[in-house]
mmCIF file of N, CA and C in Angstrom:
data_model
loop_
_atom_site.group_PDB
_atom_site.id
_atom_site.type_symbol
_atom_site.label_atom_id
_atom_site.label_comp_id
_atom_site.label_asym_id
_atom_site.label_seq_id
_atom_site.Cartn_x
_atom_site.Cartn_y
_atom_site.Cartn_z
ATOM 1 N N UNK A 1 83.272 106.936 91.147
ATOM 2 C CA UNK A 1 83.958 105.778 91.673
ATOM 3 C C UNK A 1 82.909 104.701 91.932
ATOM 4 N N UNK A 2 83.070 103.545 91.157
ATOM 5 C CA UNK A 2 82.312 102.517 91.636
ATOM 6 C C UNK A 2 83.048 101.138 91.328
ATOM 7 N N UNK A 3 82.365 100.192 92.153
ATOM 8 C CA UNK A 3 83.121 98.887 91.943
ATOM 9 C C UNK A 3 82.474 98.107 91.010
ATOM 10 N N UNK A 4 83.471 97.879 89.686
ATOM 11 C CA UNK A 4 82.628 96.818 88.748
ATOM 12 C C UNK A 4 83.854 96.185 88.053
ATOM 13 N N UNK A 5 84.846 95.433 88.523
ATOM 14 C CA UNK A 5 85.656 94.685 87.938
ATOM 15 C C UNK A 5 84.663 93.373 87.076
ATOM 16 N N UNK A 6 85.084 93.872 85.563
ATOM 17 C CA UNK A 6 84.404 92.921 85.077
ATOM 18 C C UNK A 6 85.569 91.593 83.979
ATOM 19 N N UNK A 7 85.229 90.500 83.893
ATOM 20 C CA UNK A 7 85.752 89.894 82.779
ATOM 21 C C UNK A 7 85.426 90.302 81.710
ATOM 22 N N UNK A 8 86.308 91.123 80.783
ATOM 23 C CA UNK A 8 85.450 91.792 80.140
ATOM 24 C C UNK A 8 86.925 92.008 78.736
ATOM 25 N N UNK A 9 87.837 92.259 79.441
ATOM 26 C CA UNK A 9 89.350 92.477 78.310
ATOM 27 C C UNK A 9 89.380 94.017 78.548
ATOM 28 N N UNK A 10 88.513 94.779 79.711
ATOM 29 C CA UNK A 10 89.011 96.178 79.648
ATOM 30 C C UNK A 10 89.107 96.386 81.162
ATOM 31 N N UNK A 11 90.245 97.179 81.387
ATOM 32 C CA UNK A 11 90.271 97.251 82.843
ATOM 33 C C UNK A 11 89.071 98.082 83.133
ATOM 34 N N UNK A 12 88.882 98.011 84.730
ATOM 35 C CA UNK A 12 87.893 98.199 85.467
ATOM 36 C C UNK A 12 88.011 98.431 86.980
ATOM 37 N N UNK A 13 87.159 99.948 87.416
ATOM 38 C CA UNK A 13 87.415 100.223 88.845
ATOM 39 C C UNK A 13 87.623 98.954 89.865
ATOM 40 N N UNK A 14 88.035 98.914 90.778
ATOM 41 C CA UNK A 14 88.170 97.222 91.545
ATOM 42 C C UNK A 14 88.781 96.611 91.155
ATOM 43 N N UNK A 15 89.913 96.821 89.934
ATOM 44 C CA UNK A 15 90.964 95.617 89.263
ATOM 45 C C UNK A 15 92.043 96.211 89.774
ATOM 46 N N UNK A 16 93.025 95.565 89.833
ATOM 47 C CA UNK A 16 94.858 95.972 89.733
ATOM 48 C C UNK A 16 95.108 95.516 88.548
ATOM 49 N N UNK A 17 95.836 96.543 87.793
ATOM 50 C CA UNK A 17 96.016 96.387 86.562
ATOM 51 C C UNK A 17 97.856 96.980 86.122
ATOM 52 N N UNK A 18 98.569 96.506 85.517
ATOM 53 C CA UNK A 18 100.229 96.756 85.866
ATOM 54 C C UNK A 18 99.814 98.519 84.440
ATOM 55 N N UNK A 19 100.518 99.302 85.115
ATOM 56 C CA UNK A 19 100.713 100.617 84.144
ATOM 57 C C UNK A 19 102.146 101.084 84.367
ATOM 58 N N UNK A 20 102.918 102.057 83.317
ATOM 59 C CA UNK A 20 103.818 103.001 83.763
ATOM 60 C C UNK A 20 103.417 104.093 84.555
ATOM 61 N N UNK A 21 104.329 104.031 85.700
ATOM 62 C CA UNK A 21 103.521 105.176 86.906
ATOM 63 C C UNK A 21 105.005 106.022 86.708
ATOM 64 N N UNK A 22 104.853 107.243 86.338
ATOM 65 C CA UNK A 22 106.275 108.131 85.970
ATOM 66 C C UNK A 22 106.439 108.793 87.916
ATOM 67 N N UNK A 23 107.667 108.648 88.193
ATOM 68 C CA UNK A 23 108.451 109.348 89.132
ATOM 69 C C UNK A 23 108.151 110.672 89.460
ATOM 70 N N UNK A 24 107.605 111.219 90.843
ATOM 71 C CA UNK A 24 107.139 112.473 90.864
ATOM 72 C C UNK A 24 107.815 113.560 90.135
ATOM 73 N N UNK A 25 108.946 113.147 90.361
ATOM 74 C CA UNK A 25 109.973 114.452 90.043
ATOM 75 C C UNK A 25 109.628 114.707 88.358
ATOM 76 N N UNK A 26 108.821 114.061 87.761
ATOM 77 C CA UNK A 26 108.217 114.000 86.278
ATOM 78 C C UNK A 26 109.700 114.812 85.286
ATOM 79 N N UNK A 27 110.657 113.617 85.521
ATOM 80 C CA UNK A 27 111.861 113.883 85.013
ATOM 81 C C UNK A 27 111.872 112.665 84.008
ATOM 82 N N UNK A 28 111.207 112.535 83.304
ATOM 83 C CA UNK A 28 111.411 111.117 82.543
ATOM 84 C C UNK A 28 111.131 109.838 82.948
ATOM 85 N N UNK A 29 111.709 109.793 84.005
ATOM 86 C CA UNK A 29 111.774 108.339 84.953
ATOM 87 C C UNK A 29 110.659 108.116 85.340
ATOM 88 N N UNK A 30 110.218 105.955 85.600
ATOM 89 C CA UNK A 30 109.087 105.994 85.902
ATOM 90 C C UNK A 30 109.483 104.299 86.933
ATOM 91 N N UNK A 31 108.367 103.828 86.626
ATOM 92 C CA UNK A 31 108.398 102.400 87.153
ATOM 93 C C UNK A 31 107.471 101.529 86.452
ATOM 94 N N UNK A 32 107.394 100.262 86.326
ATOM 95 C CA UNK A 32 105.791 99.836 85.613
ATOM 96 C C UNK A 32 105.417 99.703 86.921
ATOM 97 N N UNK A 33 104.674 99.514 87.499
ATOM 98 C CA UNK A 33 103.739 98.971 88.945
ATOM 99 C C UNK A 33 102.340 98.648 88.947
ATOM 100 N N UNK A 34 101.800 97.994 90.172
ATOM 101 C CA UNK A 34 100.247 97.847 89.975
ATOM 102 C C UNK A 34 99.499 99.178 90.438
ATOM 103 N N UNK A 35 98.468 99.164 90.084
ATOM 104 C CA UNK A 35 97.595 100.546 90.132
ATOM 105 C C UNK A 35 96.393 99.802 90.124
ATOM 106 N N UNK A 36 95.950 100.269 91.469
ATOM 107 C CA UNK A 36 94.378 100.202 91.642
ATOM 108 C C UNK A 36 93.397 100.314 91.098
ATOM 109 N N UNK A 37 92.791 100.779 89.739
ATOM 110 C CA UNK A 37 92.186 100.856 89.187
ATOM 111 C C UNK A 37 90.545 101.199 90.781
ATOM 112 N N UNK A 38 90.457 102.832 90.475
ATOM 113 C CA UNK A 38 89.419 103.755 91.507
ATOM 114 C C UNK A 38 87.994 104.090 90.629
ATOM 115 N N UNK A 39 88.180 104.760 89.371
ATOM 116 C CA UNK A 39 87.084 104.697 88.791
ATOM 117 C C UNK A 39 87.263 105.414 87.194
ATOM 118 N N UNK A 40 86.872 106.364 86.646
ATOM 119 C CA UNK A 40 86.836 106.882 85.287
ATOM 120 C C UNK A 40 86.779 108.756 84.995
ATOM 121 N N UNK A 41 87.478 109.109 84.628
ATOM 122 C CA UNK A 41 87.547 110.675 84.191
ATOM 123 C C UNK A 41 87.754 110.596 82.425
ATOM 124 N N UNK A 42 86.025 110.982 82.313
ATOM 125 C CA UNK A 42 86.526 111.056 81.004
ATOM 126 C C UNK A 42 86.880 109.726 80.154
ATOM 127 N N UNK A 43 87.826 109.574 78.978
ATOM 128 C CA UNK A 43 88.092 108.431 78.642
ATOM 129 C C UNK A 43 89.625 108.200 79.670
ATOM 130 N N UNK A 44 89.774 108.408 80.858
ATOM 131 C CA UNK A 44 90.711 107.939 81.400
ATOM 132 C C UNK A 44 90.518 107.244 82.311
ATOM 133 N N UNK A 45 91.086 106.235 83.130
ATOM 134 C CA UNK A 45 91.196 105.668 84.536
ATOM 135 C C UNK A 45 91.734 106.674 85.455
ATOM 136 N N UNK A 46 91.643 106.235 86.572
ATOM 137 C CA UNK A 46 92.142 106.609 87.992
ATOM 138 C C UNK A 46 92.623 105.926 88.501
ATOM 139 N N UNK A 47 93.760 105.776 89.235
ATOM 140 C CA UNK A 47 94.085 104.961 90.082
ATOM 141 C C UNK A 47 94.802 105.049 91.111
ATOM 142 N N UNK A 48 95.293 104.400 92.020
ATOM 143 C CA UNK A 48 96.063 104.594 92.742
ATOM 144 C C UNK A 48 97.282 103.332 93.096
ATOM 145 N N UNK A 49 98.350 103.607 92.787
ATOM 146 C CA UNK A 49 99.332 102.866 92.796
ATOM 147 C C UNK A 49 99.462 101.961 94.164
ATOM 148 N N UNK A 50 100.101 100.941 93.728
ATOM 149 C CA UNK A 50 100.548 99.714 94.862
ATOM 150 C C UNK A 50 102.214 99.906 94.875
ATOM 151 N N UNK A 51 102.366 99.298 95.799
ATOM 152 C CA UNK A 51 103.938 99.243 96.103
ATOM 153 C C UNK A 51 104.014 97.416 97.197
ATOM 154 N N UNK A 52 105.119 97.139 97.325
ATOM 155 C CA UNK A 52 104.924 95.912 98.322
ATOM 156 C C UNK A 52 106.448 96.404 99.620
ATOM 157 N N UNK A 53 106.900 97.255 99.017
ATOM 158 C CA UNK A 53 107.408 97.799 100.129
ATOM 159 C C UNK A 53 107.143 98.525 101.730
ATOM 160 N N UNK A 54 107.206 98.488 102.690
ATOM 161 C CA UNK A 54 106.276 97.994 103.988
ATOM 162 C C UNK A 54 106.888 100.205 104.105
ATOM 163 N N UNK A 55 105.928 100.137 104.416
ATOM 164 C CA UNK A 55 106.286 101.973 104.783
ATOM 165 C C UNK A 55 105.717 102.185 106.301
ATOM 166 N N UNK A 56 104.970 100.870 106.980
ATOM 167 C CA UNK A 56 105.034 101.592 108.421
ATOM 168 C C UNK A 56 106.461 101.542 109.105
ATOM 169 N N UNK A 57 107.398 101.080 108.421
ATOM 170 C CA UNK A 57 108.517 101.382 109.404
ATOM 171 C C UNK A 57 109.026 102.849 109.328
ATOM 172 N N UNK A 58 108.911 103.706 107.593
ATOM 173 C CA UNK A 58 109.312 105.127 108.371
ATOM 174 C C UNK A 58 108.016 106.081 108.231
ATOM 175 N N UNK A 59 107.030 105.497 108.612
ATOM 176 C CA UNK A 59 105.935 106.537 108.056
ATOM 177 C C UNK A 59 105.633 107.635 108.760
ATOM 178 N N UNK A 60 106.706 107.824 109.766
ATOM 179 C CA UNK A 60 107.236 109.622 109.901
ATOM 180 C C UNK A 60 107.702 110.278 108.883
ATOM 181 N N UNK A 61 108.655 109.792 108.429
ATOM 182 C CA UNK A 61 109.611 110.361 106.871
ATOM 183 C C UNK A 61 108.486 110.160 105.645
ATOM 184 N N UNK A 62 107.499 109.352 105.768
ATOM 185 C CA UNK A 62 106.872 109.466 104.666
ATOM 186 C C UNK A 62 105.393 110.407 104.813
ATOM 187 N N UNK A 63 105.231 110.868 105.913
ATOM 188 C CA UNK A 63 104.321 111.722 106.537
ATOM 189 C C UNK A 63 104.614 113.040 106.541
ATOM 190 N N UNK A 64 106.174 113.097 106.519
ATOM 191 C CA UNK A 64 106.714 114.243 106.319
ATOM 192 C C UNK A 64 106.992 115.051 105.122
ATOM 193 N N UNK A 65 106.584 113.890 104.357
ATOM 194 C CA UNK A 65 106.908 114.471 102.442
ATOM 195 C C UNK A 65 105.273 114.328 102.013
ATOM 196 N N UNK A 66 104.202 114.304 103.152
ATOM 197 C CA UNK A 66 102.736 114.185 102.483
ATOM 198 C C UNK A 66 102.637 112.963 101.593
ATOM 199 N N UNK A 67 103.450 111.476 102.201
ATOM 200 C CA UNK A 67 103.250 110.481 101.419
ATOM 201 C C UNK A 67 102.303 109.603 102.204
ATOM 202 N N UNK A 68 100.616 109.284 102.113
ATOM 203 C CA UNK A 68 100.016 108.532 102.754
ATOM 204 C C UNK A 68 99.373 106.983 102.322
ATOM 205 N N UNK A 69 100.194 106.009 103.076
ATOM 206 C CA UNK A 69 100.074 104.688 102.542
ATOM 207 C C UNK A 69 98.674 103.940 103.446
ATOM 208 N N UNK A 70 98.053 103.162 102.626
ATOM 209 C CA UNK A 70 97.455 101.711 103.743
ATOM 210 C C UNK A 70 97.752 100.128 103.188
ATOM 211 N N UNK A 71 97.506 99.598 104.114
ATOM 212 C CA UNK A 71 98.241 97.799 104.129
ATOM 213 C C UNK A 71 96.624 97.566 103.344
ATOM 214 N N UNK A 72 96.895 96.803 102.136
ATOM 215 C CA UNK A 72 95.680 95.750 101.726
ATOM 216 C C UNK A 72 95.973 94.637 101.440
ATOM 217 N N UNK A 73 97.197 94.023 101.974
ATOM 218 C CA UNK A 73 97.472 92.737 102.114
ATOM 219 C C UNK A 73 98.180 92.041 101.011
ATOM 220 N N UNK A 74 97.938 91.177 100.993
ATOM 221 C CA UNK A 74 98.549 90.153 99.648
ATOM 222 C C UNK A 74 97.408 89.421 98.568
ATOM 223 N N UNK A 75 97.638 89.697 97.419
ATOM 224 C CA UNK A 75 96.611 88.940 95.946
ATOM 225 C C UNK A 75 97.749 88.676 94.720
ATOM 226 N N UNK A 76 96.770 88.231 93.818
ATOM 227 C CA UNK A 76 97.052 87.128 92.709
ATOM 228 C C UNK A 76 97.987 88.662 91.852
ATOM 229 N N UNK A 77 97.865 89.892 91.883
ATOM 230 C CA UNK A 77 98.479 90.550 91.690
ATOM 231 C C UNK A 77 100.160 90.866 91.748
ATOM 232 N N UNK A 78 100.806 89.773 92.644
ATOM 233 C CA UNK A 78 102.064 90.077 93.471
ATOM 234 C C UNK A 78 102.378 88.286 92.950
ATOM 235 N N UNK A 79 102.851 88.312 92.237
ATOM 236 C CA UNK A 79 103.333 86.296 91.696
ATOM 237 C C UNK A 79 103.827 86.184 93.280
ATOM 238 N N UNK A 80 104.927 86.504 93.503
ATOM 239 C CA UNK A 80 105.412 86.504 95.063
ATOM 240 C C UNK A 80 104.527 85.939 96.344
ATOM 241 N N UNK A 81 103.339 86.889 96.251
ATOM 242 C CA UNK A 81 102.326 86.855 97.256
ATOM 243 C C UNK A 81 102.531 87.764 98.298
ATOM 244 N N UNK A 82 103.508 88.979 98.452
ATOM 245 C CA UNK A 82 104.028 89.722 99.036
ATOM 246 C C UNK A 82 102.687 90.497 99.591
ATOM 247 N N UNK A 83 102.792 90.602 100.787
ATOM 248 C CA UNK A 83 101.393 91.888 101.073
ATOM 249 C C UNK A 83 101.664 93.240 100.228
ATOM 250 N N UNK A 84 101.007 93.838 100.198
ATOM 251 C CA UNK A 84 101.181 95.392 99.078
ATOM 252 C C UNK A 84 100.414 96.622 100.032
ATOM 253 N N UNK A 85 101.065 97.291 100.015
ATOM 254 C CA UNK A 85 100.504 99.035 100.203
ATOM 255 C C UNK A 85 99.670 99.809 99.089
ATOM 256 N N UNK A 86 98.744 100.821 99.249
ATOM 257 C CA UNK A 86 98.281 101.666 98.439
ATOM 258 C C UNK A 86 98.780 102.817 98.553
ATOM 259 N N UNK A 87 98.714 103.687 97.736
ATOM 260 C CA UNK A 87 99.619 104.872 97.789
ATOM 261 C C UNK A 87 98.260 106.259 98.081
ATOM 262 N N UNK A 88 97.710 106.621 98.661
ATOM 263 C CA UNK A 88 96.432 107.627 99.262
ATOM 264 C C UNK A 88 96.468 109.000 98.554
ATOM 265 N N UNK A 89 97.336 109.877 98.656
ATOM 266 C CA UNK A 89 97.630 110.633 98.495
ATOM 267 C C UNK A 89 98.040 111.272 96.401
ATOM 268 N N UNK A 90 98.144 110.463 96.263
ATOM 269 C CA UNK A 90 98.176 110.441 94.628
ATOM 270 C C UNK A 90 97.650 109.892 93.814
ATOM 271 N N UNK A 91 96.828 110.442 93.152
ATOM 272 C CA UNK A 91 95.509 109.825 92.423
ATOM 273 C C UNK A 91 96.188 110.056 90.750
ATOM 274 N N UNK A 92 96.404 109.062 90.006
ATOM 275 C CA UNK A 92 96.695 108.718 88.862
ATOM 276 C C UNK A 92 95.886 108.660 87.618
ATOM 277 N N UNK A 93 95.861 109.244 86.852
ATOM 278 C CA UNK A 93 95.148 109.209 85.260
ATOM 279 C C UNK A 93 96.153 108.678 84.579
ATOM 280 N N UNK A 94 95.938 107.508 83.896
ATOM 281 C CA UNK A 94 96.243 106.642 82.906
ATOM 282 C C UNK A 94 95.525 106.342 81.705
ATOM 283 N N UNK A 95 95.786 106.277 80.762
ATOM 284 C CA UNK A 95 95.103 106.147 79.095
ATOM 285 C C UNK A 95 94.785 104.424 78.974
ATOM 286 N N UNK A 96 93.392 104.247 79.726
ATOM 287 C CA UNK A 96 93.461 102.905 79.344
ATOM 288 C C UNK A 96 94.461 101.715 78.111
ATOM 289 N N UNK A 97 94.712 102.534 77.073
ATOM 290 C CA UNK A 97 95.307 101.680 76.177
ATOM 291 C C UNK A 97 96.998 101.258 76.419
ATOM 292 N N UNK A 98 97.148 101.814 77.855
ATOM 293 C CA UNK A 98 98.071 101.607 78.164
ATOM 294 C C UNK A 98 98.798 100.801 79.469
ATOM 295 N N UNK A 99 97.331 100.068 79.845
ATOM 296 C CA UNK A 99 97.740 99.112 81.121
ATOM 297 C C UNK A 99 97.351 98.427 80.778
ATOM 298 N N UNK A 100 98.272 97.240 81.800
ATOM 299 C CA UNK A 100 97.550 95.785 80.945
ATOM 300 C C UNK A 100 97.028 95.172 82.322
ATOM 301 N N UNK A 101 96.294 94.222 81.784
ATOM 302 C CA UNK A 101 95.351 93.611 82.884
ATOM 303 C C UNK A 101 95.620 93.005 83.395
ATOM 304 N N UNK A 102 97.002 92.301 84.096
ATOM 305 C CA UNK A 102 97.852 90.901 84.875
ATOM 306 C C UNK A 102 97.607 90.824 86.328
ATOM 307 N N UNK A 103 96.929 91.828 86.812
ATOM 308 C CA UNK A 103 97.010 91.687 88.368
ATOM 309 C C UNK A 103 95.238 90.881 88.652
ATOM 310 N N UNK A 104 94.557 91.611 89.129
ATOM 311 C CA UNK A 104 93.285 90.663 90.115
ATOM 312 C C UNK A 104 92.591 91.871 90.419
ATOM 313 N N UNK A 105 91.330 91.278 90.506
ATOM 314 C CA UNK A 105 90.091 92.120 91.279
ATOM 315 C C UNK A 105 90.419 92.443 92.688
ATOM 316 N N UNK A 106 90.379 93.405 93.150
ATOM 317 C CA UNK A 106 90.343 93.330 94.966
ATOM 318 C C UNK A 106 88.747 93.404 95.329
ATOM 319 N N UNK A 107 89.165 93.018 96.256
ATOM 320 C CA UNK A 107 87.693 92.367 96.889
ATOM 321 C C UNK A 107 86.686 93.687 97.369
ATOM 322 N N UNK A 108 85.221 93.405 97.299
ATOM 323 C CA UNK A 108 84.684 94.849 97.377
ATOM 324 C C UNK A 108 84.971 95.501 99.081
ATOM 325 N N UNK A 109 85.291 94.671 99.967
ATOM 326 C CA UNK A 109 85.409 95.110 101.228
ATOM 327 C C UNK A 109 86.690 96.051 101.456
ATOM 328 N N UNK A 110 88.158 95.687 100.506
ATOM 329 C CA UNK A 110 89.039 96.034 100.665
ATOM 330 C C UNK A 110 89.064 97.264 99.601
ATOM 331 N N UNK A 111 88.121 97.423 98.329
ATOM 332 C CA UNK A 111 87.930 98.290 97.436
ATOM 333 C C UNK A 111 87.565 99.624 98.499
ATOM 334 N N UNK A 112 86.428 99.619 99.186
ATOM 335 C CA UNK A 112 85.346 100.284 99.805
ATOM 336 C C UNK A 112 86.270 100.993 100.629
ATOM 337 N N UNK A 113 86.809 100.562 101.167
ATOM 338 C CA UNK A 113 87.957 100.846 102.467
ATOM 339 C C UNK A 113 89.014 101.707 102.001
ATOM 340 N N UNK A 114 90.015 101.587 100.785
ATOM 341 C CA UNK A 114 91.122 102.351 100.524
ATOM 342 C C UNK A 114 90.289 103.490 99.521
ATOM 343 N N UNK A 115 88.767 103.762 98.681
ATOM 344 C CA UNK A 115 88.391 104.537 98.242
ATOM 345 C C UNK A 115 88.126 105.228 99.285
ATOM 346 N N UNK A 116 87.319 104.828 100.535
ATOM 347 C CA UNK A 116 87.128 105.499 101.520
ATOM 348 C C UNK A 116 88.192 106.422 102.077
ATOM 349 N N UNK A 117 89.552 106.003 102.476
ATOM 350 C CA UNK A 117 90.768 106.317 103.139
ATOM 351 C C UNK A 117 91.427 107.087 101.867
ATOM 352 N N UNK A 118 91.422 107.326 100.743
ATOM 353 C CA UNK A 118 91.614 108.137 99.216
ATOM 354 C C UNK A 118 90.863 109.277 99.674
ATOM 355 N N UNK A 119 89.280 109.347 99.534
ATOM 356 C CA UNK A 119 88.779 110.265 99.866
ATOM 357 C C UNK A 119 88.971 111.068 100.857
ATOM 358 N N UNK A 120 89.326 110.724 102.316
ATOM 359 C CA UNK A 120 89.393 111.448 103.297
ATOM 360 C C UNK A 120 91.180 112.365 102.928
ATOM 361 N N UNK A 121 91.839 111.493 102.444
ATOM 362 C CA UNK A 121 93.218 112.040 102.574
ATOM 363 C C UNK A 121 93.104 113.096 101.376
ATOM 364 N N UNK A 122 92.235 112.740 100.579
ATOM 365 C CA UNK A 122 92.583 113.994 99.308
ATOM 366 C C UNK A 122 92.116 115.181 99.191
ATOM 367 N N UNK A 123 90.502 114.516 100.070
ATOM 368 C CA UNK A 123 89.863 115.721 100.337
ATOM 369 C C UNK A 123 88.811 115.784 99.044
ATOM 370 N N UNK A 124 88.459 114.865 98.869
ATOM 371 C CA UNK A 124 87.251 114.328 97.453
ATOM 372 C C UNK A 124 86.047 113.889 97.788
#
């Protein structure tokens, strides 16, 4: 894991980058969403998904299904400008050739912080 969002035409740890993130229940169903872009396995990414839906209101019920979120605010990622959540607990492999690059760099302070809060929750 390291931070090097580069201009470059290839995503990069420290970018939000939009991917298909498939539905746990890995029944077909998915969503496109932003994904954190954490670092590299292999020829794959890592990431960890965004949401802009606010989860401290039931984050008993979502504590209770082992779902662990943090607030990183609002970026050029969200047209809206909506603040966004990270998703902690589920770490994502994606086939680079399959996200595209529309979202934004997050900043290295806010990078440092949810890799940090990834690690402790996953146990990495």
């Amino acid at each position: 894991m390291e931070y090097r969002p580069r201009d470059d035409g290839r995503p990069d740890p420290g970018e939000i980058v939009w991917a298909w993130v498939p539905f746990e229940e890995d029944d077909g169903r998915g969503k496109d969403r932003p994904v954190l872009v954490i670092g590299r396995r292999g020829g794959d990414l890592l990431g960890l998904m965004l949401t802009s839906r606010d989860h401290d209101r039931d984050a008993a019920d979502e504590a209770r299904h082992g779902r662990v979120w943090t607030d990183i605010g609002s970026g050029a990622w969200d047209p809206r400008g909506r603040p966004s959540e990270v998703r902690l607990d589920r770490l994502l492999e994606l086939d680079p050739a399959t996200v595209r690059r529309e979202g934004a760099a997050l900043d290295r302070a806010r990078f440092d912080r949810v890799v940090g809060e990834a690690r402790r929750v996953q146990g990495w």
